[in-house]
mmCIF file of C-alpha atoms and ligand atoms in Angstrom:
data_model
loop_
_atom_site.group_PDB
_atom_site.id
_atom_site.type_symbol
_atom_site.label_atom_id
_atom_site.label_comp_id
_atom_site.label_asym_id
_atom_site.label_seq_id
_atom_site.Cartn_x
_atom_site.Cartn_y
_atom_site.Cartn_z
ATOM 1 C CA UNK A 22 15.551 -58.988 -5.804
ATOM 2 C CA UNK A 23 18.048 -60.373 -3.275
ATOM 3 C CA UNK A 24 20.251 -63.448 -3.188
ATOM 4 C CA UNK A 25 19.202 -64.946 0.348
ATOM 5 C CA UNK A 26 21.207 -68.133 2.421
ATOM 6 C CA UNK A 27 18.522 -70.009 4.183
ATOM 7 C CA UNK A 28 19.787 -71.939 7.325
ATOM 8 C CA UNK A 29 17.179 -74.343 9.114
ATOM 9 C CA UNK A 30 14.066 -74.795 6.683
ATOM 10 C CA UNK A 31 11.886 -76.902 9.429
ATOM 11 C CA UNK A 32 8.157 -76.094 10.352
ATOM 12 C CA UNK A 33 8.900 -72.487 10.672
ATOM 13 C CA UNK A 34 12.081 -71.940 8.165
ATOM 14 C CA UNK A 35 10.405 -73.581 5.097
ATOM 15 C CA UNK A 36 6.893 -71.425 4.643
ATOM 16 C CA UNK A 37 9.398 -68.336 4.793
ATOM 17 C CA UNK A 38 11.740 -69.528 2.510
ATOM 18 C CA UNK A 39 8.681 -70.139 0.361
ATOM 19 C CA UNK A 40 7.498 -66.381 1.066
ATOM 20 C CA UNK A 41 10.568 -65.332 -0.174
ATOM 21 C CA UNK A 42 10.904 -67.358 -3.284
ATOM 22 C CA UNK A 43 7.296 -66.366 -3.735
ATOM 23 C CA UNK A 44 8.308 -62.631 -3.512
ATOM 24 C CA UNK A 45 11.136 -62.877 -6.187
ATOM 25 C CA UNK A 46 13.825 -63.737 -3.733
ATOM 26 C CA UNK A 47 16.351 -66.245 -4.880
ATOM 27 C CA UNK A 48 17.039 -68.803 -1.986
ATOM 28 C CA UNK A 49 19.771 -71.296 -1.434
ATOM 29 C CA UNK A 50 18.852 -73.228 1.546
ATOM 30 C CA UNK A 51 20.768 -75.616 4.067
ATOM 31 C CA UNK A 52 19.721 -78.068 6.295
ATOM 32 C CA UNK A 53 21.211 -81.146 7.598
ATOM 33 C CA UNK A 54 17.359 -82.886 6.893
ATOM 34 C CA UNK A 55 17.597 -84.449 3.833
ATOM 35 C CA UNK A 56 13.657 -84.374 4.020
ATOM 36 C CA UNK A 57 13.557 -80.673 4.896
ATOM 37 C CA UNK A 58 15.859 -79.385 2.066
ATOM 38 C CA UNK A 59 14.381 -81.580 -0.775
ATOM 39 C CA UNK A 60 10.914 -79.739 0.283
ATOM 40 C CA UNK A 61 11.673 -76.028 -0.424
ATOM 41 C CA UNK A 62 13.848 -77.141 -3.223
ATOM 42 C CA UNK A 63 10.318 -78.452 -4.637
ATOM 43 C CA UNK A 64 9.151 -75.428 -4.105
ATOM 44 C CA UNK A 65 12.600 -73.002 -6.118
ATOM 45 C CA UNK A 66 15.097 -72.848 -3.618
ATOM 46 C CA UNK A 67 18.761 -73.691 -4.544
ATOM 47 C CA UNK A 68 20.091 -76.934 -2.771
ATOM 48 C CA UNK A 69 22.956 -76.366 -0.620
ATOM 49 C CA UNK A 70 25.678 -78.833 0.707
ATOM 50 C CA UNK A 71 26.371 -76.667 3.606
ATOM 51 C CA UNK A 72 25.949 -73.254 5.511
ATOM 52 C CA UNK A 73 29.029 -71.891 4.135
ATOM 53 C CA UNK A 74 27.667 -72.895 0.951
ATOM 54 C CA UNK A 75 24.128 -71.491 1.200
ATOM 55 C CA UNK A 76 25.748 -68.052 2.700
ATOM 56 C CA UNK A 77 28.289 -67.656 -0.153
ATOM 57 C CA UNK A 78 27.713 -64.879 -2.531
ATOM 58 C CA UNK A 79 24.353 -64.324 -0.161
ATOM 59 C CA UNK A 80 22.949 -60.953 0.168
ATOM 60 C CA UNK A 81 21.546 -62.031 3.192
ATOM 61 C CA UNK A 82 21.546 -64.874 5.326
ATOM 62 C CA UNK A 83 18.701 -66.285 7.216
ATOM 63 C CA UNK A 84 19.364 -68.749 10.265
ATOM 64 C CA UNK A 85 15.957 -70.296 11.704
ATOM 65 C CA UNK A 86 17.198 -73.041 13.930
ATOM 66 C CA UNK A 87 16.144 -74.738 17.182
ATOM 67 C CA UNK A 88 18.668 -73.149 19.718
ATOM 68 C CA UNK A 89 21.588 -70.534 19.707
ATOM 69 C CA UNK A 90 24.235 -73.371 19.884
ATOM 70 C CA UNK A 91 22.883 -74.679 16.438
ATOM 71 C CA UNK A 92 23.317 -71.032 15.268
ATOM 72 C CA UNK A 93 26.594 -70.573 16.560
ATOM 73 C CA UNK A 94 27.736 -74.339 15.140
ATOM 74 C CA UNK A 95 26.177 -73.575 11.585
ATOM 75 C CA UNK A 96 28.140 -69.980 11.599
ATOM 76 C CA UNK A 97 31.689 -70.329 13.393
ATOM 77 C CA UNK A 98 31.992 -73.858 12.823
ATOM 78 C CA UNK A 99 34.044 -75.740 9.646
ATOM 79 C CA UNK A 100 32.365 -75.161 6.786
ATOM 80 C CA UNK A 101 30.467 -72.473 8.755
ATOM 81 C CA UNK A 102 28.731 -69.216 7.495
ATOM 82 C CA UNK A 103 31.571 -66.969 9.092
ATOM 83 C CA UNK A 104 33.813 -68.656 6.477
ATOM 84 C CA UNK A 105 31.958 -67.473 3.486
ATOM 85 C CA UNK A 106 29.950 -64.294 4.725
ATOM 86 C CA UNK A 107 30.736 -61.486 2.004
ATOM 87 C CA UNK A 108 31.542 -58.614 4.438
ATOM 88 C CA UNK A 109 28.889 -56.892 2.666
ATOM 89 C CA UNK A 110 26.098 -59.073 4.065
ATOM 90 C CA UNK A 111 24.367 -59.289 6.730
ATOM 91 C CA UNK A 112 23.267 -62.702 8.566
ATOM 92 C CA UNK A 113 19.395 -62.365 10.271
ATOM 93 C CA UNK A 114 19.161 -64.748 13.237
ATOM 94 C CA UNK A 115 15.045 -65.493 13.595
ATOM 95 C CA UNK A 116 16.139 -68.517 15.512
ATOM 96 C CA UNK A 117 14.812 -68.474 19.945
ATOM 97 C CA UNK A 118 18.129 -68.700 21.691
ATOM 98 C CA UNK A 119 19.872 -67.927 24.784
ATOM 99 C CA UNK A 120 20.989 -64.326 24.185
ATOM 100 C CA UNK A 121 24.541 -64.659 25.717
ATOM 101 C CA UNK A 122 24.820 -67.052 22.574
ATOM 102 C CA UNK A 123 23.414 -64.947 20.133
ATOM 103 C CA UNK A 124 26.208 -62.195 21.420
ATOM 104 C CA UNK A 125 28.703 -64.373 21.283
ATOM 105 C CA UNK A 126 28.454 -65.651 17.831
ATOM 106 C CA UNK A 127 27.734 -61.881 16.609
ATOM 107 C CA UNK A 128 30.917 -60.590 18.561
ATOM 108 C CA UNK A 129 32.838 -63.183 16.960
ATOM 109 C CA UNK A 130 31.883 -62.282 13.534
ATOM 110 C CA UNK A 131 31.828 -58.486 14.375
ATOM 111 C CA UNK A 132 35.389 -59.289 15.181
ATOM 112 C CA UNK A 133 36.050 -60.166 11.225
ATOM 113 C CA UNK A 134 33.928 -57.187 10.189
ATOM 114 C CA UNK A 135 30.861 -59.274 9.493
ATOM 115 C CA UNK A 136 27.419 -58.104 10.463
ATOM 116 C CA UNK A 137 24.791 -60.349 12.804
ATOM 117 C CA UNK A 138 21.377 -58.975 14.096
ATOM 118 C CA UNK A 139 18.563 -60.522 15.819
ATOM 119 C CA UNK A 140 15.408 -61.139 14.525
ATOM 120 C CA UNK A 141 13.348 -63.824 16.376
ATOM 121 C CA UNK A 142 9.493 -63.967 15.473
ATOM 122 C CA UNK A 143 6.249 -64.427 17.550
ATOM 123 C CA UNK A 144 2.980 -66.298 16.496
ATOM 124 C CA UNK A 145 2.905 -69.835 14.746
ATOM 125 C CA UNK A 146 3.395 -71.790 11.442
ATOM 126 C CA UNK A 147 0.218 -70.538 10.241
ATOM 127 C CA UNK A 148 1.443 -67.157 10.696
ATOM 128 C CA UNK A 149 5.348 -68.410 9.039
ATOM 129 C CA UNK A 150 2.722 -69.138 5.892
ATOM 130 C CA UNK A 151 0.855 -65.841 5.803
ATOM 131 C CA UNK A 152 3.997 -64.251 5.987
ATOM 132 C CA UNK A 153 1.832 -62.607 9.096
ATOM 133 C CA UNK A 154 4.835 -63.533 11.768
ATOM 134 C CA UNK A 155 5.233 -60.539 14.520
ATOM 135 C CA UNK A 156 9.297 -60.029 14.111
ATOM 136 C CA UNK A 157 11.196 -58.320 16.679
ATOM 137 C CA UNK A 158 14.489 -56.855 15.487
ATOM 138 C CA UNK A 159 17.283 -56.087 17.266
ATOM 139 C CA UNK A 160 20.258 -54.017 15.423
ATOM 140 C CA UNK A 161 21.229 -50.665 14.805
ATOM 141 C CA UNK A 162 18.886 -48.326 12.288
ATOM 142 C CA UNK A 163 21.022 -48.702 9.367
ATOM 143 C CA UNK A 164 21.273 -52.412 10.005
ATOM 144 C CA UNK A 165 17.193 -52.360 10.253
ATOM 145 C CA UNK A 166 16.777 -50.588 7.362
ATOM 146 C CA UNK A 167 18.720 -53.203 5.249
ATOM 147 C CA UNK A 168 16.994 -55.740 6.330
ATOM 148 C CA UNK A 169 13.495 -54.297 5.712
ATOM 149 C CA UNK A 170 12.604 -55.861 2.365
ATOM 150 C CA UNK A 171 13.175 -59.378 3.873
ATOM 151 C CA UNK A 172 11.690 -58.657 7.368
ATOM 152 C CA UNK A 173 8.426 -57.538 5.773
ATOM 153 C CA UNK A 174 8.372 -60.116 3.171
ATOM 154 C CA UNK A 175 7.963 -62.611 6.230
ATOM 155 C CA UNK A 176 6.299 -60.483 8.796
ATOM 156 C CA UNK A 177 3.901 -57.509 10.145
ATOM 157 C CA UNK A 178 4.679 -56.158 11.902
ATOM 158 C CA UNK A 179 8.204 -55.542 12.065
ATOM 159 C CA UNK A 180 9.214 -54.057 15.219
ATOM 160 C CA UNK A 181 12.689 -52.507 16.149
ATOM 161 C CA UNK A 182 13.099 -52.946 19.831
ATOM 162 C CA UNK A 183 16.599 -51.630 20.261
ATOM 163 C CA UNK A 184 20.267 -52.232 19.148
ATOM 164 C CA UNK A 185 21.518 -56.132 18.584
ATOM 165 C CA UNK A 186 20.323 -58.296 20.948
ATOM 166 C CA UNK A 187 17.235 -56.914 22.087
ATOM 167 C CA UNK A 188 14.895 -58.740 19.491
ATOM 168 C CA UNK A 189 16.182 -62.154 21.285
ATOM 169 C CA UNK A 190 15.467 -60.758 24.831
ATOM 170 C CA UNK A 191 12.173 -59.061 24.118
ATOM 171 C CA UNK A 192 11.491 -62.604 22.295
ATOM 172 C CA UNK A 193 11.980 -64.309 25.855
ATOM 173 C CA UNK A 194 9.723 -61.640 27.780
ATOM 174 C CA UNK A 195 7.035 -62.325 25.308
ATOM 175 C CA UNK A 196 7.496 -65.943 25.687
ATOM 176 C CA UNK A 197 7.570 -66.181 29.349
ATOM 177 C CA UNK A 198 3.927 -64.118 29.535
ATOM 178 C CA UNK A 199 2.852 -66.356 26.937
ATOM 179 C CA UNK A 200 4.079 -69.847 28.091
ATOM 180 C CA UNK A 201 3.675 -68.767 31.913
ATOM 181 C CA UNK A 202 -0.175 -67.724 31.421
ATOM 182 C CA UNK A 203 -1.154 -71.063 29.224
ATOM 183 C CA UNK A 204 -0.514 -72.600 32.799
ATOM 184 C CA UNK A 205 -3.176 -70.370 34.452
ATOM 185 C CA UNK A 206 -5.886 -70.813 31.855
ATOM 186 C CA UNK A 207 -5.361 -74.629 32.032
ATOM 187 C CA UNK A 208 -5.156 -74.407 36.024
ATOM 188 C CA UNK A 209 -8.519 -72.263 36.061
ATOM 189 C CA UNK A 210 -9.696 -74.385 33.306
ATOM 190 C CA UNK A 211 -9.479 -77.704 35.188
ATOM 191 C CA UNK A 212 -10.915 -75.905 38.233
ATOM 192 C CA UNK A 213 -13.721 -74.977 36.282
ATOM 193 C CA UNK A 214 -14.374 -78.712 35.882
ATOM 194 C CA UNK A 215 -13.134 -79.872 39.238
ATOM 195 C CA UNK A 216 -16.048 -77.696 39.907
ATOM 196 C CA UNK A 217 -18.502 -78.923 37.927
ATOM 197 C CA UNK A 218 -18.967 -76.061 35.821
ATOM 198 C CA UNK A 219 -19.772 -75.379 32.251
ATOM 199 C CA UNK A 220 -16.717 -74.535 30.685
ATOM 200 C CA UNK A 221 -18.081 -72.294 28.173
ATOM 201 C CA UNK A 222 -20.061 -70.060 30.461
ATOM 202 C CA UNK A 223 -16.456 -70.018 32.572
ATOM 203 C CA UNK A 224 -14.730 -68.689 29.359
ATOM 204 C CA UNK A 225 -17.713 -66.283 28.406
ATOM 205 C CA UNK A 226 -17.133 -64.815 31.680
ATOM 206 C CA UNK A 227 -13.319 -64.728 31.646
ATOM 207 C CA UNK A 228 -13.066 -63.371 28.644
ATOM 208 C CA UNK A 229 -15.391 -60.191 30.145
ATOM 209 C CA UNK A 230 -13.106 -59.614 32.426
ATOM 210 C CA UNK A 231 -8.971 -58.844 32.766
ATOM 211 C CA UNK A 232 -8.706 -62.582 33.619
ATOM 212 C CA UNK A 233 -9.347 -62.815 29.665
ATOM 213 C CA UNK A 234 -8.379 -59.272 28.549
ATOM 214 C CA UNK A 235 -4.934 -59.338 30.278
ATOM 215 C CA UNK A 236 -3.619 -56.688 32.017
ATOM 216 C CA UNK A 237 -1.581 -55.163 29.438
ATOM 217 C CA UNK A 238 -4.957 -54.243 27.690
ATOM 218 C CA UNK A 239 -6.916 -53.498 30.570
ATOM 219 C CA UNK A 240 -5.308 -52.330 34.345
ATOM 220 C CA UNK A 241 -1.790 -51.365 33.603
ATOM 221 C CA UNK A 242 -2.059 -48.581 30.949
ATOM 222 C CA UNK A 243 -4.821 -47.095 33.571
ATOM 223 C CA UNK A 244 -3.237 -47.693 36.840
ATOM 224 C CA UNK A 245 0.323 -48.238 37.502
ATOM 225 C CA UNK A 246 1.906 -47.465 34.089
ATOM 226 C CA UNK A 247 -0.193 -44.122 34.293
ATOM 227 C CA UNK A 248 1.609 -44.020 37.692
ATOM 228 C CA UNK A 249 -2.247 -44.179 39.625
ATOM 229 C CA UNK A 250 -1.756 -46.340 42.454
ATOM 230 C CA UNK A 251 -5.321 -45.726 43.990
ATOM 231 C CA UNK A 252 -6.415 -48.929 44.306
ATOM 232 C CA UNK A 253 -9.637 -49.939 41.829
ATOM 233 C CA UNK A 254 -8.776 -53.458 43.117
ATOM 234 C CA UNK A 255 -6.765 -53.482 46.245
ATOM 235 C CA UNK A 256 -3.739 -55.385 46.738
ATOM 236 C CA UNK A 257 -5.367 -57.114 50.033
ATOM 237 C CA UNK A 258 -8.211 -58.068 48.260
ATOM 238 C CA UNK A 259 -5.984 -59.782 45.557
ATOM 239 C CA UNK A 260 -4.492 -62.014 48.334
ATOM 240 C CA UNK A 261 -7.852 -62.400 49.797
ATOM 241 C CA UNK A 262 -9.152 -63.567 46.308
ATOM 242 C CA UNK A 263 -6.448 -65.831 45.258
ATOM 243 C CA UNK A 264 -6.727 -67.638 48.486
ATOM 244 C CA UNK A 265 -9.877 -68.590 48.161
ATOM 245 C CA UNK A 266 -9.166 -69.971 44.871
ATOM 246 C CA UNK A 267 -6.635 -71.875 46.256
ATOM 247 C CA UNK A 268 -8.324 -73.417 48.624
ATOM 248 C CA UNK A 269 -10.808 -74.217 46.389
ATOM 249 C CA UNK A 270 -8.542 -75.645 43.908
ATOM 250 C CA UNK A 271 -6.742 -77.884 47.121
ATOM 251 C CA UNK A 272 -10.348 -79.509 47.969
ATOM 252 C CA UNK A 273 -11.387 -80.100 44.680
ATOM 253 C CA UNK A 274 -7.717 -81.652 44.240
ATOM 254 C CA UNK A 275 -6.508 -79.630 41.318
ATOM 255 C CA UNK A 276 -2.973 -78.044 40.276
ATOM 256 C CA UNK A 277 -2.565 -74.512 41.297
ATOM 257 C CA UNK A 278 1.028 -74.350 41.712
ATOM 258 C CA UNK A 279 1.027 -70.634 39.557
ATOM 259 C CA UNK A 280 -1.267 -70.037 41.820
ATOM 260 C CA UNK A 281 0.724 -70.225 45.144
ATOM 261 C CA UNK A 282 3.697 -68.839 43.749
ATOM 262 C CA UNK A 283 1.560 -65.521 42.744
ATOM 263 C CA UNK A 284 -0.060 -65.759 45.993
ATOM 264 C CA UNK A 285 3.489 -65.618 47.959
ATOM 265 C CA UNK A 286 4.317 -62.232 45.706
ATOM 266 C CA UNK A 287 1.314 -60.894 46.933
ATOM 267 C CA UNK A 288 1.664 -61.832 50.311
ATOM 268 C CA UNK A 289 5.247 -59.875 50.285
ATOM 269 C CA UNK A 290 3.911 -57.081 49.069
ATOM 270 C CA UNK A 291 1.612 -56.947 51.835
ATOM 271 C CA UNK A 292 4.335 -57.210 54.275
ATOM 272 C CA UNK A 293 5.980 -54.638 53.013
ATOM 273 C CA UNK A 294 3.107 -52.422 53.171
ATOM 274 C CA UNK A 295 1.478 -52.640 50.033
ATOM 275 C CA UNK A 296 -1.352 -54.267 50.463
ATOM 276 C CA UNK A 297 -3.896 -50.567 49.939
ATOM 277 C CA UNK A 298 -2.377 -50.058 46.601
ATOM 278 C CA UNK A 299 -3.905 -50.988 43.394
ATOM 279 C CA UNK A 300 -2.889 -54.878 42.405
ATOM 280 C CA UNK A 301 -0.874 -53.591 39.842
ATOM 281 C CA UNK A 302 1.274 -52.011 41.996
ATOM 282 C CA UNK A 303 2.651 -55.350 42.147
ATOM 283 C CA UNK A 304 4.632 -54.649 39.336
ATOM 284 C CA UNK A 305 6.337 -51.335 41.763
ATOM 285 C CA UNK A 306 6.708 -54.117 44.188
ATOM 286 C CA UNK A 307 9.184 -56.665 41.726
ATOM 287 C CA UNK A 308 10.977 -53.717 40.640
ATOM 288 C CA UNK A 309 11.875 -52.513 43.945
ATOM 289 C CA UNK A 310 12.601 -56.009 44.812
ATOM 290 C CA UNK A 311 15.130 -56.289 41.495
ATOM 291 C CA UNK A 312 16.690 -53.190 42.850
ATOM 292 C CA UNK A 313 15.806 -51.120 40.035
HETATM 293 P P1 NAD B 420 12.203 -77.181 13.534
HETATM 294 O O1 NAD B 420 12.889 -78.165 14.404
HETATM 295 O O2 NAD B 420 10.983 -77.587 12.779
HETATM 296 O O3 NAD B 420 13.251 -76.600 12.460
HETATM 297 C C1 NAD B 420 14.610 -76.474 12.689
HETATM 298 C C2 NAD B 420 15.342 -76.979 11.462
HETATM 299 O O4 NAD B 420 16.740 -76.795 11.663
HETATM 300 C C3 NAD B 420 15.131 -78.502 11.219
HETATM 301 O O5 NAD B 420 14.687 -78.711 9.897
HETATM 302 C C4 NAD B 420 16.519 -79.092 11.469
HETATM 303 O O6 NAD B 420 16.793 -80.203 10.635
HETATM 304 C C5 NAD B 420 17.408 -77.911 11.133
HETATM 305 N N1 NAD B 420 18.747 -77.995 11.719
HETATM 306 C C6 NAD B 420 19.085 -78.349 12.989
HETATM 307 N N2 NAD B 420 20.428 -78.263 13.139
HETATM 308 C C7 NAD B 420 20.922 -77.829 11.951
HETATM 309 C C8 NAD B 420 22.224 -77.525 11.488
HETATM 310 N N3 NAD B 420 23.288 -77.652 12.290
HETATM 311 N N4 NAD B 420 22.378 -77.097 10.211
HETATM 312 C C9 NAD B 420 21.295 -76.953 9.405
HETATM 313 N N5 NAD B 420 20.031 -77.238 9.777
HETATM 314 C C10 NAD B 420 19.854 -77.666 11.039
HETATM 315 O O7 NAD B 420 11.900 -75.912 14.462
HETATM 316 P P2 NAD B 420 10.926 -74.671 14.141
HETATM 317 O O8 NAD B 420 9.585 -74.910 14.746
HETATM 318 O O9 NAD B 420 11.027 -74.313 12.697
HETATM 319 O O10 NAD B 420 11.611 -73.546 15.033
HETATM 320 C C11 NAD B 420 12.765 -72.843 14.616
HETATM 321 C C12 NAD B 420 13.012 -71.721 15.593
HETATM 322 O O11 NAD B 420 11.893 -70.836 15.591
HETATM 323 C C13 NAD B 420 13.199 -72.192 17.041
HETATM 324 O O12 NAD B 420 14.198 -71.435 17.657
HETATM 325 C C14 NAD B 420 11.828 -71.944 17.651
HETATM 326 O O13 NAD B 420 11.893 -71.748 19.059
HETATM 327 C C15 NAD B 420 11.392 -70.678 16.913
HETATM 328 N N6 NAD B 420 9.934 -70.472 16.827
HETATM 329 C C16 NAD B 420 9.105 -71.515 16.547
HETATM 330 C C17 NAD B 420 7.729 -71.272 16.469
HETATM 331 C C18 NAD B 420 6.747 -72.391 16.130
HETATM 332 O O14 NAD B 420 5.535 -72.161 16.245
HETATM 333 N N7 NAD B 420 7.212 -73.555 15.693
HETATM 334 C C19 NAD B 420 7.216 -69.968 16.657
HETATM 335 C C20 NAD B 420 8.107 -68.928 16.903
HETATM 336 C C21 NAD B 420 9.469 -69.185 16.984
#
């Protein structure tokens, strides 16, 4: 069993510092909440009067803090991680930060020969106490591979989605489907009732459909990831479609701002002659648009 530093042991650091401890792990946590660190110390971690302190003689270190600028504070400033990291160890960022921080902070300890990688994690607290999170790694194989035992101890899956840094940036493409498409459901949702309709039968119906399914289940492995651009569901119609629902959602006096953005994307595509190609060729459209 490992000797593990435990940086930021809020809603989400403190069940997996538990999961470790549970596991056989021994812990030494940090956090500048008194309230925080006196709860997993309840619980068999170590107390710790500071980062350095909780990363010294560490195995591994764990940061699981709000933002990258708490992660690069906690290891390059005084009293910091970088000051006490055995060269040996390696330092596991789960925090969500900006990733030109996260490279920042790992160049500058790559600089002293220390090792950083990324490992953010998606799904909730319940998840941090089922030791059920969905981790996405970022590092090279080696650096993966050491890092194993503790990944799985807190999550499953564990997936490797390239060298360090890409955990944190697939973290933010997961997040911006996820946070962008709770604003839909609650647009829709609210028209449902602006309409005066059950909500339930709404969601029975939506969830029969891709509106529910998503597209990453349903139309893009069969259309335009398969490269099939024959439209089941035409562009056109898809700008036909949303525009009604628009102008639904303006006379019954409900937000639909997603709504007109999406519909503008569509209405490009059409301009640029798109409009007879399957709607997922939408996705063809963007790309072209970014150039690549
Ligand atoms: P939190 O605010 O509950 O926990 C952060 C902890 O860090 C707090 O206990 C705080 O006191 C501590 N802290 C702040 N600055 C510190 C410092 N300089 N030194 C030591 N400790 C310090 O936040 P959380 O919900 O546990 O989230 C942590 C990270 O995980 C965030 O980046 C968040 O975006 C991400 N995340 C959260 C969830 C979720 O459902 N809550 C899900 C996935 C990812």
């Amino acid at each position: 069993m490992s000797r593990v530093g435990f940086i930021g042991v809020g809603v989400m650091g403190a069940p997996m510092a538990r999961n470790l401890l549970k596991a056989g792990h021994r812990v030494r946590a940090f956090d500048t909440s008194p309230e925080a660190l006196a709860a997993v110390v309840r619980d068999g971690a170590t107390e710790a009067g500071s980062a350095g302190e909780a990363a010294d003689g560490a195995e591994y270190v764990i940061t699981m803090l709000p933002t990258g600028r708490h992660v690069a504070d906690v290891v390059l400033g005084p009293g910091g991680i970088a000051e006490a990291l055995d060269p040996a160890a390696l330092l596991i960022d789960m925090s969500t930060g900006l990733p030109a921080h996260f490279d920042a902070t790992a160049e500058s300890l790559a600089a002293s020969g220390r090792r950083m990688i990324d490992a953010p994690v998606g799904r909730t607290s319940q998840n941090a106490e089922a030791g059920t999170l969905l981790v996405m790694a970022g590092g090279s194989p080696e650096e993966i591979d050491r890092a194993l035992p503790i990944l799985e101890t807190l999550g499953d899956p564990v997936i490797h989605c390239g060298p360090r840094g890409a955990g944190i940036r697939t973290k933010l493409v997961n997040n911006y489907v996820s946070v962008v498409s709770n604003v839909v459901v609650a647009e829709a949702l609210t028209l449902a009732e602006g309409e005066g309709l059950d909500r339930d039968v709404v969601i029975e119906v939506l969830m029969g459909t891709t509106a529910g399914q998503g597209h990453l289940a349903t139309t893009y492995p069969a259309k335009v990831l398969a490269d099939d651009l024959e439209p089941g569901f035409m562009i056109d119609l898809a700008h036909k479609d949303l525009g009604l629902a628009i102008g639904m959602g303006e006379a019954a006096g409900v937000a639909h701002g997603t709504g007109l953005a999406a519909l503008e994307c569509y209405s490009s595509a059409r301009d640029y002659g798109m409009g007879r190609l399957d709607w997922t060729a939408i996705y063809n459209f963007l790309r072209r648009c970014a150039g690549s």
